[in-house]
Amino acid sequence: MKYFVWSFDDGLEEDKQIIRILRKNHMGATFNLNSALFGKRQMIGRIGNLGIKEVPLERFDERRASLLKYSIHYRIPKDEIADVYEGFEIASHTAEHVSLVGCSDAECQRQVRSDQEILGGMFHTKISGFAYPFGRYRETTKRQLEQCGIVYARTASFTKEFSLPQDLLELPLNGWHIRKDALARVREFAEAESERDLFFLMFAHGYEFDFQTKESNFEKFKRICDLVAGREDIVCCSTGEAIRAIREGKHES
Ligand SMILES: [Zn+2]
């Protein structure tokens, strides 16, 4: 079987529109949330299709922001979170969206455990997935995550392999929505035939869909979904579901 996964970060307002499209296509997905930042409103400055600078809304001054193009970066308020994401996998992205590489062990544990506790309470489930903020981690970070009961963690590096890596705490990406090769990579995956299970991890931030550039827009998101949804040989699910299914398959053989 082939498993296609969408993984979205930061809990943004655009996730509501994303989820409408996912539901219409009967697709699962993983949303990586920061429980201490619900409802936070910022602007995100971009160069090309890359969001590079977050500015709090109250400090945003359009006249002085002329070097970058800005889009909204609004996080969904806490009282809407449980309803918006119902039925989708929720994973941790640290409580406050910090790079764990710069954290002490104690702070690292606090960032992950408090996120797990709050999100777990809201969704009545154990949070065992993780996405590294800024894609940053070290070997010691992985040990900290293990101690918190994290089973898999998404990085920001890329692979051309359509397979689960040995080390689930270093899950690479197969695609990022904003990249020029995103559709081609998905097409390649959709056409691939294999005896073994195949896995594709596609990443995006909801705000990128608002850029309305050639490579970053809602239409491209829909086109990617159309390539994989509703096919008998592809399961469109969450990261956790794909990992469990592929691992269980392995136990049987
Ligand atoms: Zn993030």
PDB file of C-alpha atoms and ligand atoms in Angstrom:
ATOM      1  CA  MET A   1       0.000   0.000   0.000  1.00  0.00           C
ATOM      2  CA  LYS A   2       1.025   3.621  -0.467  1.00  0.00           C
ATOM      3  CA  TYR A   3       0.500   6.196   2.300  1.00  0.00           C
ATOM      4  CA  PHE A   4       0.260   9.906   1.543  1.00  0.00           C
ATOM      5  CA  VAL A   5       0.427  12.351   4.452  1.00  0.00           C
ATOM      6  CA  TRP A   6      -0.136  16.098   4.689  1.00  0.00           C
ATOM      7  CA  SER A   7       1.582  17.747   7.673  1.00  0.00           C
ATOM      8  CA  PHE A   8       0.686  21.359   8.538  1.00  0.00           C
ATOM      9  CA  ASP A   9       2.337  23.566  11.138  1.00  0.00           C
ATOM     10  CA  ASP A  10       1.468  26.307  13.615  1.00  0.00           C
ATOM     11  CA  GLY A  11      -2.357  26.035  13.884  1.00  0.00           C
ATOM     12  CA  LEU A  12      -3.236  28.841  11.473  1.00  0.00           C
ATOM     13  CA  GLU A  13      -6.593  30.284  10.379  1.00  0.00           C
ATOM     14  CA  GLU A  14      -6.011  28.916   6.841  1.00  0.00           C
ATOM     15  CA  ASP A  15      -6.224  25.416   8.347  1.00  0.00           C
ATOM     16  CA  LYS A  16     -10.023  25.835   8.372  1.00  0.00           C
ATOM     17  CA  GLN A  17     -10.140  26.090   4.580  1.00  0.00           C
ATOM     18  CA  ILE A  18      -7.534  23.335   4.261  1.00  0.00           C
ATOM     19  CA  ILE A  19      -9.673  21.053   6.427  1.00  0.00           C
ATOM     20  CA  ARG A  20     -12.791  21.734   4.338  1.00  0.00           C
ATOM     21  CA  ILE A  21     -10.879  20.533   1.266  1.00  0.00           C
ATOM     22  CA  LEU A  22      -9.371  17.557   3.084  1.00  0.00           C
ATOM     23  CA  ARG A  23     -12.790  16.467   4.370  1.00  0.00           C
ATOM     24  CA  LYS A  24     -14.293  16.775   0.901  1.00  0.00           C
ATOM     25  CA  ASN A  25     -11.545  14.473  -0.376  1.00  0.00           C
ATOM     26  CA  HIS A  26     -11.809  12.084   2.611  1.00  0.00           C
ATOM     27  CA  MET A  27      -8.171  12.733   3.444  1.00  0.00           C
ATOM     28  CA  GLY A  28      -6.506  12.546   6.848  1.00  0.00           C
ATOM     29  CA  ALA A  29      -3.638  14.828   7.887  1.00  0.00           C
ATOM     30  CA  THR A  30      -1.453  15.851  10.805  1.00  0.00           C
ATOM     31  CA  PHE A  31      -1.541  19.309  12.372  1.00  0.00           C
ATOM     32  CA  ASN A  32       1.429  20.350  14.510  1.00  0.00           C
ATOM     33  CA  LEU A  33       0.299  22.865  17.133  1.00  0.00           C
ATOM     34  CA  ASN A  34       1.840  25.239  19.682  1.00  0.00           C
ATOM     35  CA  SER A  35      -0.453  25.243  22.702  1.00  0.00           C
ATOM     36  CA  ALA A  36       0.941  28.430  24.280  1.00  0.00           C
ATOM     37  CA  LEU A  37       0.344  30.501  21.157  1.00  0.00           C
ATOM     38  CA  PHE A  38      -3.329  29.894  20.336  1.00  0.00           C
ATOM     39  CA  GLY A  39      -4.978  33.023  18.973  1.00  0.00           C
ATOM     40  CA  LYS A  40      -1.708  34.908  18.453  1.00  0.00           C
ATOM     41  CA  ARG A  41      -1.861  37.373  15.555  1.00  0.00           C
ATOM     42  CA  GLN A  42       1.203  38.193  13.506  1.00  0.00           C
ATOM     43  CA  MET A  43       2.192  39.214  10.014  1.00  0.00           C
ATOM     44  CA  ILE A  44       4.604  37.041   8.096  1.00  0.00           C
ATOM     45  CA  GLY A  45       7.115  38.618   5.730  1.00  0.00           C
ATOM     46  CA  ARG A  46       8.213  36.584   2.740  1.00  0.00           C
ATOM     47  CA  ILE A  47      10.839  36.501   0.066  1.00  0.00           C
ATOM     48  CA  GLY A  48       9.484  34.667  -2.946  1.00  0.00           C
ATOM     49  CA  ASN A  49       7.513  31.740  -1.506  1.00  0.00           C
ATOM     50  CA  LEU A  50       9.449  31.526   1.717  1.00  0.00           C
ATOM     51  CA  GLY A  51       7.982  33.032   4.885  1.00  0.00           C
ATOM     52  CA  ILE A  52      10.976  34.343   6.811  1.00  0.00           C
ATOM     53  CA  LYS A  53       9.921  36.931   9.371  1.00  0.00           C
ATOM     54  CA  GLU A  54       7.062  37.049  11.858  1.00  0.00           C
ATOM     55  CA  VAL A  55       6.023  40.444  13.181  1.00  0.00           C
ATOM     56  CA  PRO A  56       3.395  40.853  15.940  1.00  0.00           C
ATOM     57  CA  LEU A  57       0.333  42.604  14.530  1.00  0.00           C
ATOM     58  CA  GLU A  58       0.563  45.485  17.025  1.00  0.00           C
ATOM     59  CA  ARG A  59       4.124  46.244  15.914  1.00  0.00           C
ATOM     60  CA  PHE A  60       3.489  45.853  12.181  1.00  0.00           C
ATOM     61  CA  ASP A  61       3.999  49.036  10.228  1.00  0.00           C
ATOM     62  CA  GLU A  62       3.290  48.662   6.522  1.00  0.00           C
ATOM     63  CA  ARG A  63       5.242  51.775   5.541  1.00  0.00           C
ATOM     64  CA  ARG A  64       8.430  50.393   7.077  1.00  0.00           C
ATOM     65  CA  ALA A  65       7.848  46.869   5.787  1.00  0.00           C
ATOM     66  CA  SER A  66       8.400  47.642   2.126  1.00  0.00           C
ATOM     67  CA  LEU A  67      11.338  45.262   1.602  1.00  0.00           C
ATOM     68  CA  LEU A  68       9.248  42.160   2.255  1.00  0.00           C
ATOM     69  CA  LYS A  69       5.774  41.195   1.150  1.00  0.00           C
ATOM     70  CA  TYR A  70       3.509  40.431   4.082  1.00  0.00           C
ATOM     71  CA  SER A  71       0.615  38.050   4.651  1.00  0.00           C
ATOM     72  CA  ILE A  72      -1.373  37.364   7.792  1.00  0.00           C
ATOM     73  CA  HIS A  73      -0.145  34.724  10.219  1.00  0.00           C
ATOM     74  CA  TYR A  74      -3.132  34.367  12.531  1.00  0.00           C
ATOM     75  CA  ARG A  75      -3.356  31.387  14.835  1.00  0.00           C
ATOM     76  CA  ILE A  76      -6.727  29.850  15.644  1.00  0.00           C
ATOM     77  CA  PRO A  77      -8.065  30.874  19.105  1.00  0.00           C
ATOM     78  CA  LYS A  78      -8.081  28.263  21.842  1.00  0.00           C
ATOM     79  CA  ASP A  79     -11.859  28.003  22.107  1.00  0.00           C
ATOM     80  CA  GLU A  80     -12.103  26.935  18.437  1.00  0.00           C
ATOM     81  CA  ILE A  81      -9.227  24.449  18.331  1.00  0.00           C
ATOM     82  CA  ALA A  82     -11.053  21.269  19.379  1.00  0.00           C
ATOM     83  CA  ASP A  83     -13.879  21.820  16.878  1.00  0.00           C
ATOM     84  CA  VAL A  84     -11.692  22.860  13.955  1.00  0.00           C
ATOM     85  CA  TYR A  85      -9.340  19.880  14.159  1.00  0.00           C
ATOM     86  CA  GLU A  86     -11.822  17.190  15.154  1.00  0.00           C
ATOM     87  CA  GLY A  87     -10.941  13.893  13.511  1.00  0.00           C
ATOM     88  CA  PHE A  88      -7.410  14.892  12.487  1.00  0.00           C
ATOM     89  CA  GLU A  89      -4.138  13.903  14.100  1.00  0.00           C
ATOM     90  CA  ILE A  90      -2.673  16.528  16.418  1.00  0.00           C
ATOM     91  CA  ALA A  91       1.053  16.542  17.087  1.00  0.00           C
ATOM     92  CA  SER A  92       3.323  18.733  19.196  1.00  0.00           C
ATOM     93  CA  HIS A  93       5.400  21.551  17.736  1.00  0.00           C
ATOM     94  CA  THR A  94       6.575  22.744  21.211  1.00  0.00           C
ATOM     95  CA  ALA A  95       4.414  24.946  23.432  1.00  0.00           C
ATOM     96  CA  GLU A  96       5.999  28.197  22.261  1.00  0.00           C
ATOM     97  CA  HIS A  97       7.508  27.392  18.856  1.00  0.00           C
ATOM     98  CA  VAL A  98      11.092  27.436  20.088  1.00  0.00           C
ATOM     99  CA  SER A  99      14.137  25.782  18.570  1.00  0.00           C
ATOM    100  CA  LEU A 100      14.957  22.934  20.944  1.00  0.00           C
ATOM    101  CA  VAL A 101      18.619  23.115  19.958  1.00  0.00           C
ATOM    102  CA  GLY A 102      19.048  26.230  22.090  1.00  0.00           C
ATOM    103  CA  CYS A 103      17.150  24.840  25.100  1.00  0.00           C
ATOM    104  CA  SER A 104      18.433  23.220  28.284  1.00  0.00           C
ATOM    105  CA  ASP A 105      17.221  19.652  28.858  1.00  0.00           C
ATOM    106  CA  ALA A 106      14.721  20.910  31.426  1.00  0.00           C
ATOM    107  CA  GLU A 107      13.338  23.591  29.104  1.00  0.00           C
ATOM    108  CA  CYS A 108      13.178  21.118  26.239  1.00  0.00           C
ATOM    109  CA  GLN A 109      11.117  18.747  28.380  1.00  0.00           C
ATOM    110  CA  ARG A 110       8.862  21.582  29.509  1.00  0.00           C
ATOM    111  CA  GLN A 111       8.231  22.743  25.934  1.00  0.00           C
ATOM    112  CA  VAL A 112       7.224  19.256  24.838  1.00  0.00           C
ATOM    113  CA  ARG A 113       5.460  17.947  27.943  1.00  0.00           C
ATOM    114  CA  SER A 114       3.291  21.012  28.500  1.00  0.00           C
ATOM    115  CA  ASP A 115       2.272  20.909  24.824  1.00  0.00           C
ATOM    116  CA  GLN A 116       1.459  17.200  25.118  1.00  0.00           C
ATOM    117  CA  GLU A 117      -0.563  17.786  28.272  1.00  0.00           C
ATOM    118  CA  ILE A 118      -2.627  20.672  26.923  1.00  0.00           C
ATOM    119  CA  LEU A 119      -3.212  19.189  23.455  1.00  0.00           C
ATOM    120  CA  GLY A 120      -3.799  15.720  24.910  1.00  0.00           C
ATOM    121  CA  GLY A 121      -6.423  17.161  27.250  1.00  0.00           C
ATOM    122  CA  MET A 122      -8.170  19.043  24.473  1.00  0.00           C
ATOM    123  CA  PHE A 123      -8.323  16.060  22.124  1.00  0.00           C
ATOM    124  CA  HIS A 124      -8.611  13.285  24.731  1.00  0.00           C
ATOM    125  CA  THR A 125      -5.647  11.425  23.308  1.00  0.00           C
ATOM    126  CA  LYS A 126      -1.972  10.808  23.913  1.00  0.00           C
ATOM    127  CA  ILE A 127       0.211  13.109  21.809  1.00  0.00           C
ATOM    128  CA  SER A 128       3.080  11.044  20.412  1.00  0.00           C
ATOM    129  CA  GLY A 129       3.971  12.914  17.206  1.00  0.00           C
ATOM    130  CA  PHE A 130       6.222  15.920  16.870  1.00  0.00           C
ATOM    131  CA  ALA A 131       7.515  18.422  14.293  1.00  0.00           C
ATOM    132  CA  TYR A 132      10.793  20.231  15.058  1.00  0.00           C
ATOM    133  CA  PRO A 133      10.331  24.030  15.029  1.00  0.00           C
ATOM    134  CA  PHE A 134      12.580  25.418  12.277  1.00  0.00           C
ATOM    135  CA  GLY A 135      13.522  21.807  11.540  1.00  0.00           C
ATOM    136  CA  ARG A 136      16.255  22.073  14.179  1.00  0.00           C
ATOM    137  CA  TYR A 137      17.398  19.213  16.406  1.00  0.00           C
ATOM    138  CA  ARG A 138      20.437  17.358  17.693  1.00  0.00           C
ATOM    139  CA  GLU A 139      21.014  13.794  18.915  1.00  0.00           C
ATOM    140  CA  THR A 140      20.349  14.977  22.477  1.00  0.00           C
ATOM    141  CA  THR A 141      17.039  16.524  21.352  1.00  0.00           C
ATOM    142  CA  LYS A 142      15.907  13.112  20.123  1.00  0.00           C
ATOM    143  CA  ARG A 143      16.710  11.562  23.530  1.00  0.00           C
ATOM    144  CA  GLN A 144      14.630  14.279  25.209  1.00  0.00           C
ATOM    145  CA  LEU A 145      11.699  13.556  22.908  1.00  0.00           C
ATOM    146  CA  GLU A 146      11.967   9.831  23.647  1.00  0.00           C
ATOM    147  CA  GLN A 147      11.728  10.571  27.353  1.00  0.00           C
ATOM    148  CA  CYS A 148       8.517  12.484  26.666  1.00  0.00           C
ATOM    149  CA  GLY A 149       7.036   9.487  24.860  1.00  0.00           C
ATOM    150  CA  ILE A 150       7.326  11.003  21.372  1.00  0.00           C
ATOM    151  CA  VAL A 151       7.316   8.213  18.775  1.00  0.00           C
ATOM    152  CA  TYR A 152       8.046  10.149  15.594  1.00  0.00           C
ATOM    153  CA  ALA A 153       9.407  13.612  14.758  1.00  0.00           C
ATOM    154  CA  ARG A 154       9.344  15.439  11.439  1.00  0.00           C
ATOM    155  CA  THR A 155      12.489  17.254  10.301  1.00  0.00           C
ATOM    156  CA  ALA A 156      12.875  19.826   7.500  1.00  0.00           C
ATOM    157  CA  SER A 157      15.292  17.858   5.344  1.00  0.00           C
ATOM    158  CA  PHE A 158      14.251  16.214   2.105  1.00  0.00           C
ATOM    159  CA  THR A 159      14.432  12.697   0.742  1.00  0.00           C
ATOM    160  CA  LYS A 160      13.671  11.182  -2.626  1.00  0.00           C
ATOM    161  CA  GLU A 161      13.010   7.776  -1.028  1.00  0.00           C
ATOM    162  CA  PHE A 162       9.355   6.795  -0.682  1.00  0.00           C
ATOM    163  CA  SER A 163       9.966   4.832   2.480  1.00  0.00           C
ATOM    164  CA  LEU A 164       9.841   5.237   6.241  1.00  0.00           C
ATOM    165  CA  PRO A 165      13.330   5.838   7.651  1.00  0.00           C
ATOM    166  CA  GLN A 166      14.784   3.530  10.331  1.00  0.00           C
ATOM    167  CA  ASP A 167      14.888   6.414  12.777  1.00  0.00           C
ATOM    168  CA  LEU A 168      11.374   7.766  13.224  1.00  0.00           C
ATOM    169  CA  LEU A 169      12.724  10.745  15.186  1.00  0.00           C
ATOM    170  CA  GLU A 170      14.272  11.977  11.936  1.00  0.00           C
ATOM    171  CA  LEU A 171      11.371  11.808   9.509  1.00  0.00           C
ATOM    172  CA  PRO A 172      12.394  13.632   6.335  1.00  0.00           C
ATOM    173  CA  LEU A 173      10.015  15.390   3.965  1.00  0.00           C
ATOM    174  CA  ASN A 174       9.206  14.159   0.486  1.00  0.00           C
ATOM    175  CA  GLY A 175       7.668  17.434  -0.550  1.00  0.00           C
ATOM    176  CA  TRP A 176       6.908  20.997   0.480  1.00  0.00           C
ATOM    177  CA  HIS A 177       3.947  22.677  -1.138  1.00  0.00           C
ATOM    178  CA  ILE A 178       5.883  25.825  -2.124  1.00  0.00           C
ATOM    179  CA  ARG A 179       8.628  23.994  -4.003  1.00  0.00           C
ATOM    180  CA  LYS A 180       8.643  23.893  -7.787  1.00  0.00           C
ATOM    181  CA  ASP A 181       8.977  20.100  -7.809  1.00  0.00           C
ATOM    182  CA  ALA A 182       6.035  19.447  -5.442  1.00  0.00           C
ATOM    183  CA  LEU A 183       3.527  18.298  -8.066  1.00  0.00           C
ATOM    184  CA  ALA A 184       6.143  16.284  -9.963  1.00  0.00           C
ATOM    185  CA  ARG A 185       7.180  14.489  -6.764  1.00  0.00           C
ATOM    186  CA  VAL A 186       3.569  13.602  -5.958  1.00  0.00           C
ATOM    187  CA  ARG A 187       2.985  12.409  -9.522  1.00  0.00           C
ATOM    188  CA  GLU A 188       6.052  10.214  -9.264  1.00  0.00           C
ATOM    189  CA  PHE A 189       4.723   8.766  -6.008  1.00  0.00           C
ATOM    190  CA  ALA A 190       1.242   8.218  -7.463  1.00  0.00           C
ATOM    191  CA  GLU A 191       2.724   6.299 -10.387  1.00  0.00           C
ATOM    192  CA  ALA A 192       5.246   4.289  -8.342  1.00  0.00           C
ATOM    193  CA  GLU A 193       4.678   0.574  -8.051  1.00  0.00           C
ATOM    194  CA  SER A 194       6.286  -1.493  -5.340  1.00  0.00           C
ATOM    195  CA  GLU A 195       5.977  -4.763  -3.411  1.00  0.00           C
ATOM    196  CA  ARG A 196       6.679  -2.904  -0.200  1.00  0.00           C
ATOM    197  CA  ASP A 197       4.712  -0.092   1.448  1.00  0.00           C
ATOM    198  CA  LEU A 198       5.533   3.412   0.226  1.00  0.00           C
ATOM    199  CA  PHE A 199       5.299   6.639   2.210  1.00  0.00           C
ATOM    200  CA  PHE A 200       5.077  10.298   1.162  1.00  0.00           C
ATOM    201  CA  LEU A 201       5.235  13.185   3.630  1.00  0.00           C
ATOM    202  CA  MET A 202       4.101  16.571   2.298  1.00  0.00           C
ATOM    203  CA  PHE A 203       4.594  19.717   4.337  1.00  0.00           C
ATOM    204  CA  ALA A 204       2.995  23.174   4.263  1.00  0.00           C
ATOM    205  CA  HIS A 205       2.142  26.202   6.364  1.00  0.00           C
ATOM    206  CA  GLY A 206      -1.406  27.394   5.813  1.00  0.00           C
ATOM    207  CA  TYR A 207      -0.246  30.992   5.319  1.00  0.00           C
ATOM    208  CA  GLU A 208       1.681  29.940   2.216  1.00  0.00           C
ATOM    209  CA  PHE A 209      -1.607  29.262   0.439  1.00  0.00           C
ATOM    210  CA  ASP A 210      -2.465  32.960   0.783  1.00  0.00           C
ATOM    211  CA  PHE A 211       0.666  34.088  -1.081  1.00  0.00           C
ATOM    212  CA  GLN A 212      -1.208  33.574  -4.353  1.00  0.00           C
ATOM    213  CA  THR A 213       2.052  33.133  -6.233  1.00  0.00           C
ATOM    214  CA  LYS A 214       2.612  30.611  -9.012  1.00  0.00           C
ATOM    215  CA  GLU A 215       4.062  28.051  -6.609  1.00  0.00           C
ATOM    216  CA  SER A 216       2.071  28.812  -3.486  1.00  0.00           C
ATOM    217  CA  ASN A 217      -1.699  28.949  -3.575  1.00  0.00           C
ATOM    218  CA  PHE A 218      -4.850  27.011  -2.709  1.00  0.00           C
ATOM    219  CA  GLU A 219      -5.257  25.794  -6.305  1.00  0.00           C
ATOM    220  CA  LYS A 220      -1.921  23.983  -6.142  1.00  0.00           C
ATOM    221  CA  PHE A 221      -2.970  22.435  -2.824  1.00  0.00           C
ATOM    222  CA  LYS A 222      -6.149  21.139  -4.480  1.00  0.00           C
ATOM    223  CA  ARG A 223      -4.197  19.792  -7.456  1.00  0.00           C
ATOM    224  CA  ILE A 224      -1.908  17.851  -5.127  1.00  0.00           C
ATOM    225  CA  CYS A 225      -4.940  16.431  -3.316  1.00  0.00           C
ATOM    226  CA  ASP A 226      -6.527  15.452  -6.655  1.00  0.00           C
ATOM    227  CA  LEU A 227      -3.445  13.402  -7.572  1.00  0.00           C
ATOM    228  CA  VAL A 228      -3.686  11.152  -4.520  1.00  0.00           C
ATOM    229  CA  ALA A 229      -7.271  11.265  -3.177  1.00  0.00           C
ATOM    230  CA  GLY A 230      -9.835   8.581  -3.905  1.00  0.00           C
ATOM    231  CA  ARG A 231      -7.384   6.023  -5.276  1.00  0.00           C
ATOM    232  CA  GLU A 232      -7.465   2.382  -4.279  1.00  0.00           C
ATOM    233  CA  ASP A 233      -3.679   2.113  -4.030  1.00  0.00           C
ATOM    234  CA  ILE A 234      -3.148   5.240  -1.875  1.00  0.00           C
ATOM    235  CA  VAL A 235      -4.267   5.835   1.706  1.00  0.00           C
ATOM    236  CA  CYS A 236      -4.379   9.550   2.542  1.00  0.00           C
ATOM    237  CA  CYS A 237      -4.001   9.639   6.300  1.00  0.00           C
ATOM    238  CA  SER A 238      -2.119  11.127   9.243  1.00  0.00           C
ATOM    239  CA  THR A 239       1.565  10.564   9.950  1.00  0.00           C
ATOM    240  CA  GLY A 240       0.763   8.403  12.973  1.00  0.00           C
ATOM    241  CA  GLU A 241      -1.695   6.234  11.041  1.00  0.00           C
ATOM    242  CA  ALA A 242       0.752   5.691   8.191  1.00  0.00           C
ATOM    243  CA  ILE A 243       3.548   4.728  10.564  1.00  0.00           C
ATOM    244  CA  ARG A 244       1.344   2.287  12.481  1.00  0.00           C
ATOM    245  CA  ALA A 245       0.050   0.677   9.281  1.00  0.00           C
ATOM    246  CA  ILE A 246       3.505   0.297   7.742  1.00  0.00           C
ATOM    247  CA  ARG A 247       4.977  -1.081  10.963  1.00  0.00           C
ATOM    248  CA  GLU A 248       2.139  -3.548  11.488  1.00  0.00           C
ATOM    249  CA  GLY A 249       2.570  -4.706   7.902  1.00  0.00           C
ATOM    250  CA  LYS A 250       6.202  -5.389   8.659  1.00  0.00           C
ATOM    251  CA  HIS A 251       5.346  -7.490  11.725  1.00  0.00           C
ATOM    252  CA  GLU A 252       3.166  -9.776   9.670  1.00  0.00           C
ATOM    253  CA  SER A 253       5.838 -10.579   7.110  1.00  0.00           C
TER     254      SER A 253
HETATM  255 ZN    ZN B   1       6.353  26.067  12.838  1.00  0.00          ZN
END
